[in-house]
mmCIF file of C-alpha atoms in Angstrom:
data_model
loop_
_atom_site.group_PDB
_atom_site.id
_atom_site.type_symbol
_atom_site.label_atom_id
_atom_site.label_comp_id
_atom_site.label_asym_id
_atom_site.label_seq_id
_atom_site.Cartn_x
_atom_site.Cartn_y
_atom_site.Cartn_z
ATOM 1 C CA THR A 1 52.559 31.997 -10.813
ATOM 2 C CA MET A 2 51.790 33.768 -7.278
ATOM 3 C CA VAL A 3 54.525 31.923 -5.707
ATOM 4 C CA LEU A 4 57.304 32.554 -8.003
ATOM 5 C CA GLN A 5 59.452 35.213 -7.191
ATOM 6 C CA ASP A 6 62.670 37.046 -7.964
ATOM 7 C CA LYS A 7 65.473 35.512 -5.589
ATOM 8 C CA THR A 8 66.334 38.727 -4.038
ATOM 9 C CA LYS A 9 62.507 38.842 -2.518
ATOM 10 C CA TYR A 10 63.278 36.267 0.247
ATOM 11 C CA ASN A 11 59.777 34.521 0.803
ATOM 12 C CA THR A 12 57.858 38.217 0.476
ATOM 13 C CA PRO A 13 54.121 37.250 0.007
ATOM 14 C CA LYS A 14 51.825 38.731 -2.707
ATOM 15 C CA TYR A 15 48.490 39.948 -1.579
ATOM 16 C CA ARG A 16 45.311 39.419 -3.360
ATOM 17 C CA LEU A 17 42.166 41.123 -2.676
ATOM 18 C CA VAL A 18 39.900 38.387 -3.099
ATOM 19 C CA VAL A 19 35.953 39.293 -3.828
ATOM 20 C CA ARG A 20 33.309 36.525 -4.066
ATOM 21 C CA PHE A 21 29.506 36.822 -4.168
ATOM 22 C CA SER A 22 26.820 34.450 -3.273
ATOM 23 C CA ASN A 23 23.102 34.669 -3.373
ATOM 24 C CA ARG A 24 23.200 36.041 0.393
ATOM 25 C CA ASP A 25 26.763 37.278 1.064
ATOM 26 C CA VAL A 26 29.578 39.497 -0.295
ATOM 27 C CA THR A 27 33.160 37.865 1.032
ATOM 28 C CA ALA A 28 36.203 39.930 0.764
ATOM 29 C CA GLN A 29 39.441 38.627 2.093
ATOM 30 C CA VAL A 30 43.109 39.303 1.534
ATOM 31 C CA ILE A 31 45.023 36.287 0.824
ATOM 32 C CA TYR A 32 48.659 35.421 -0.183
ATOM 33 C CA SER A 33 49.797 32.129 -1.729
ATOM 34 C CA THR A 34 52.152 29.534 -0.260
ATOM 35 C CA ILE A 35 53.236 26.496 -1.579
ATOM 36 C CA GLN A 36 51.470 24.353 1.088
ATOM 37 C CA GLY A 37 48.005 26.537 0.175
ATOM 38 C CA ASP A 38 46.661 29.927 0.641
ATOM 39 C CA ARG A 39 46.601 31.578 3.774
ATOM 40 C CA VAL A 40 43.864 34.241 4.642
ATOM 41 C CA VAL A 41 45.181 37.423 6.325
ATOM 42 C CA SER A 42 41.908 39.190 6.894
ATOM 43 C CA ALA A 43 38.226 38.908 5.742
ATOM 44 C CA ALA A 44 34.907 40.385 5.925
ATOM 45 C CA TYR A 45 31.391 39.223 5.275
ATOM 46 C CA SER A 46 28.259 41.284 4.398
ATOM 47 C CA HIS A 47 26.486 39.583 6.943
ATOM 48 C CA GLU A 48 28.489 41.095 9.537
ATOM 49 C CA LEU A 49 27.113 44.645 8.469
ATOM 50 C CA PRO A 50 23.797 44.711 10.619
ATOM 51 C CA ARG A 51 26.032 44.957 13.612
ATOM 52 C CA PHE A 52 27.190 48.399 12.104
ATOM 53 C CA GLY A 53 23.857 49.573 11.000
ATOM 54 C CA VAL A 54 23.067 48.047 7.630
ATOM 55 C CA LYS A 55 20.062 45.959 8.247
ATOM 56 C CA LEU A 56 18.925 45.052 4.711
ATOM 57 C CA GLY A 57 20.038 44.531 1.315
ATOM 58 C CA LEU A 58 23.396 42.847 2.217
ATOM 59 C CA THR A 59 24.545 41.949 -1.514
ATOM 60 C CA ASN A 60 23.877 45.232 -3.175
ATOM 61 C CA CYS A 61 26.552 47.695 -4.108
ATOM 62 C CA ALA A 62 26.260 49.989 -0.867
ATOM 63 C CA ALA A 63 26.720 46.858 1.021
ATOM 64 C CA SER A 64 29.590 45.759 -1.112
ATOM 65 C CA TYR A 65 31.282 49.140 -0.589
ATOM 66 C CA CYS A 66 30.680 48.409 3.254
ATOM 67 C CA THR A 67 32.383 45.107 3.372
ATOM 68 C CA GLY A 68 35.341 46.575 1.177
ATOM 69 C CA LEU A 69 35.628 49.398 3.745
ATOM 70 C CA LEU A 70 35.039 46.883 6.763
ATOM 71 C CA LEU A 71 37.995 44.531 5.392
ATOM 72 C CA ALA A 72 40.276 47.518 4.999
ATOM 73 C CA ARG A 73 39.997 48.978 8.425
ATOM 74 C CA ARG A 74 40.201 45.650 10.036
ATOM 75 C CA LEU A 75 43.217 44.707 8.104
ATOM 76 C CA LEU A 76 45.163 47.988 8.793
ATOM 77 C CA LYS A 77 43.852 47.906 12.583
ATOM 78 C CA SER A 78 45.676 44.198 12.941
ATOM 79 C CA LEU A 79 48.840 45.460 11.345
ATOM 80 C CA ASP A 80 48.718 48.880 13.414
ATOM 81 C CA MET A 81 48.784 50.584 9.947
ATOM 82 C CA ASP A 82 45.496 52.440 10.816
ATOM 83 C CA GLN A 83 46.591 55.651 12.127
ATOM 84 C CA THR A 84 49.065 55.910 9.152
ATOM 85 C CA TYR A 85 46.415 55.112 6.402
ATOM 86 C CA GLU A 86 43.209 56.828 7.420
ATOM 87 C CA GLY A 87 41.946 56.510 3.835
ATOM 88 C CA VAL A 88 39.170 58.686 2.846
ATOM 89 C CA THR A 89 37.361 60.669 5.584
ATOM 90 C CA ASP A 90 34.298 62.066 3.453
ATOM 91 C CA VAL A 91 32.893 59.624 0.804
ATOM 92 C CA ASN A 92 32.477 61.623 -2.418
ATOM 93 C CA GLY A 93 33.048 59.240 -5.025
ATOM 94 C CA GLU A 94 36.344 60.816 -6.096
ATOM 95 C CA PHE A 95 39.196 58.672 -7.428
ATOM 96 C CA PHE A 96 41.505 57.944 -4.835
ATOM 97 C CA LEU A 97 44.721 55.921 -4.544
ATOM 98 C CA TYR A 98 47.836 55.608 -2.506
ATOM 99 C CA LYS A 99 51.050 55.799 -4.173
ATOM 100 C CA LYS A 100 54.232 53.925 -3.572
ATOM 101 C CA LEU A 101 57.045 56.143 -2.660
ATOM 102 C CA THR A 102 60.161 56.121 -4.885
ATOM 103 C CA PRO A 103 63.322 54.904 -3.191
ATOM 104 C CA LEU A 104 64.255 58.698 -3.183
ATOM 105 C CA GLU A 105 60.941 59.844 -1.619
ATOM 106 C CA ARG A 106 61.124 57.077 0.730
ATOM 107 C CA LYS A 107 64.722 58.316 2.160
ATOM 108 C CA TRP A 108 64.047 62.115 1.853
ATOM 109 C CA ASN A 109 61.147 64.197 1.725
ATOM 110 C CA ARG A 110 61.945 66.573 -1.254
ATOM 111 C CA ARG A 111 60.782 69.912 0.482
ATOM 112 C CA ASP A 112 62.319 70.052 3.973
ATOM 113 C CA LYS A 113 65.105 67.288 3.403
ATOM 114 C CA LYS A 114 64.234 65.430 6.562
ATOM 115 C CA PRO A 115 63.828 61.717 6.600
ATOM 116 C CA ARG A 116 60.516 60.699 6.230
ATOM 117 C CA SER A 117 58.722 57.169 7.213
ATOM 118 C CA THR A 118 59.682 54.218 5.051
ATOM 119 C CA GLU A 119 56.265 52.474 5.833
ATOM 120 C CA ARG A 120 54.642 51.587 2.732
ATOM 121 C CA PRO A 121 50.683 51.413 2.114
ATOM 122 C CA PHE A 122 49.551 47.757 2.036
ATOM 123 C CA THR A 123 49.087 46.791 -1.417
ATOM 124 C CA ALA A 124 47.019 43.812 -2.568
ATOM 125 C CA LEU A 125 45.613 43.174 -6.234
ATOM 126 C CA LEU A 126 42.204 42.767 -7.053
ATOM 127 C CA ASP A 127 41.301 39.029 -7.547
ATOM 128 C CA VAL A 128 37.559 38.633 -8.896
ATOM 129 C CA GLY A 129 37.527 34.880 -9.788
ATOM 130 C CA LEU A 130 35.101 34.143 -12.306
ATOM 131 C CA ARG A 131 33.102 37.010 -12.232
ATOM 132 C CA ARG A 132 32.869 39.174 -14.837
ATOM 133 C CA THR A 133 34.289 42.759 -14.872
ATOM 134 C CA THR A 134 31.906 44.773 -16.544
ATOM 135 C CA THR A 135 31.649 48.478 -15.766
ATOM 136 C CA GLY A 136 29.480 49.035 -12.538
ATOM 137 C CA SER A 137 29.844 45.548 -11.380
ATOM 138 C CA LYS A 138 29.693 45.246 -7.534
ATOM 139 C CA VAL A 139 33.187 43.868 -7.778
ATOM 140 C CA PHE A 140 34.447 47.275 -8.218
ATOM 141 C CA ALA A 141 32.262 48.437 -5.201
ATOM 142 C CA VAL A 142 34.246 46.536 -2.910
ATOM 143 C CA LEU A 143 37.441 47.602 -4.568
ATOM 144 C CA LYS A 144 36.226 51.348 -3.823
ATOM 145 C CA GLY A 145 35.403 50.415 -0.412
ATOM 146 C CA ALA A 146 38.848 48.856 0.332
ATOM 147 C CA VAL A 147 40.533 51.743 -1.592
ATOM 148 C CA ASP A 148 38.810 54.445 0.672
ATOM 149 C CA GLY A 149 39.353 52.302 3.643
ATOM 150 C CA GLY A 150 43.330 52.674 3.190
ATOM 151 C CA LEU A 151 44.463 49.948 1.123
ATOM 152 C CA CYS A 152 46.416 50.294 -2.032
ATOM 153 C CA VAL A 153 44.850 48.386 -4.949
ATOM 154 C CA PRO A 154 46.257 49.396 -8.079
ATOM 155 C CA HIS A 155 43.189 50.334 -10.403
ATOM 156 C CA SER A 156 41.943 53.069 -12.407
ATOM 157 C CA PRO A 157 38.245 54.633 -12.466
ATOM 158 C CA THR A 158 37.217 53.068 -15.758
ATOM 159 C CA ARG A 159 35.185 50.164 -14.361
ATOM 160 C CA PHE A 160 33.299 52.290 -11.405
ATOM 161 C CA VAL A 161 29.645 53.155 -12.095
ATOM 162 C CA GLY A 162 29.639 56.634 -13.398
ATOM 163 C CA PHE A 163 32.510 55.988 -16.173
ATOM 164 C CA SER A 164 30.784 56.828 -19.814
ATOM 165 C CA ASP A 165 31.927 58.255 -22.970
ATOM 166 C CA GLY A 166 35.574 58.757 -21.667
ATOM 167 C CA GLU A 167 34.682 60.732 -18.722
ATOM 168 C CA PHE A 168 34.202 59.525 -14.980
ATOM 169 C CA HIS A 169 31.516 61.241 -12.807
ATOM 170 C CA PRO A 170 32.084 60.863 -9.200
ATOM 171 C CA GLU A 171 28.694 61.911 -8.252
ATOM 172 C CA ALA A 172 26.963 58.787 -9.902
ATOM 173 C CA LEU A 173 29.271 56.476 -7.921
ATOM 174 C CA ARG A 174 28.506 58.454 -4.777
ATOM 175 C CA ALA A 175 24.742 57.912 -5.314
ATOM 176 C CA ARG A 176 25.319 53.975 -5.845
ATOM 177 C CA ILE A 177 27.568 54.025 -2.694
ATOM 178 C CA PHE A 178 24.985 55.564 -0.480
ATOM 179 C CA GLY A 179 21.944 53.637 -2.094
ATOM 180 C CA GLU A 180 20.255 56.633 -3.545
ATOM 181 C CA HIS A 181 19.134 54.667 -6.530
ATOM 182 C CA VAL A 182 17.219 52.009 -4.023
ATOM 183 C CA SER A 183 15.476 55.053 -2.207
ATOM 184 C CA ASP A 184 14.384 56.577 -5.532
ATOM 185 C CA TYR A 185 12.981 53.034 -6.317
ATOM 186 C CA MET A 186 11.181 52.765 -2.918
ATOM 187 C CA SER A 187 9.799 56.029 -3.165
ATOM 188 C CA SER A 188 8.248 55.456 -6.853
ATOM 189 C CA LEU A 189 6.654 52.330 -5.435
ATOM 190 C CA LYS A 190 5.175 54.343 -2.562
ATOM 191 C CA GLU A 191 3.444 56.686 -5.054
#
């Protein structure tokens, strides 16, 4: 079904944000399908994170977020879209999503009636494979990192850490992203 498309699309690929976990590594890739097989556009692995300052815990929630962020920035840089879509500059855990522009908004800016850039955000669909999508799963940490990095992945905050009783608490998600739960545990071990 990933290869089938409308006749007017003319071989336009449907991109997937593929997230896979092993015992030692987190893998995030942007892939599209063809008749011959899947093609990888960009990839990021958590074993690359020590070059950026994350030395330990390469499979936890914070490393998953960093892997998604690394993938998004790497992909947008390779497509020369990194200046247009900078993503989130200060990580606060708030819900963030680039919207696709409507055809009218793409043509004209409603306020000043000047032509607007027609470049759309890079859109991909989340592919979790056989992983269970429970609330607070590390898969959604990779998703949050990719979205904060500038990709457009359609989602809602209902599966993020900090969503309970119909309310989303971004401070709980921010604490998980920065690994505050790990530092609290380590400080309790010292005592």
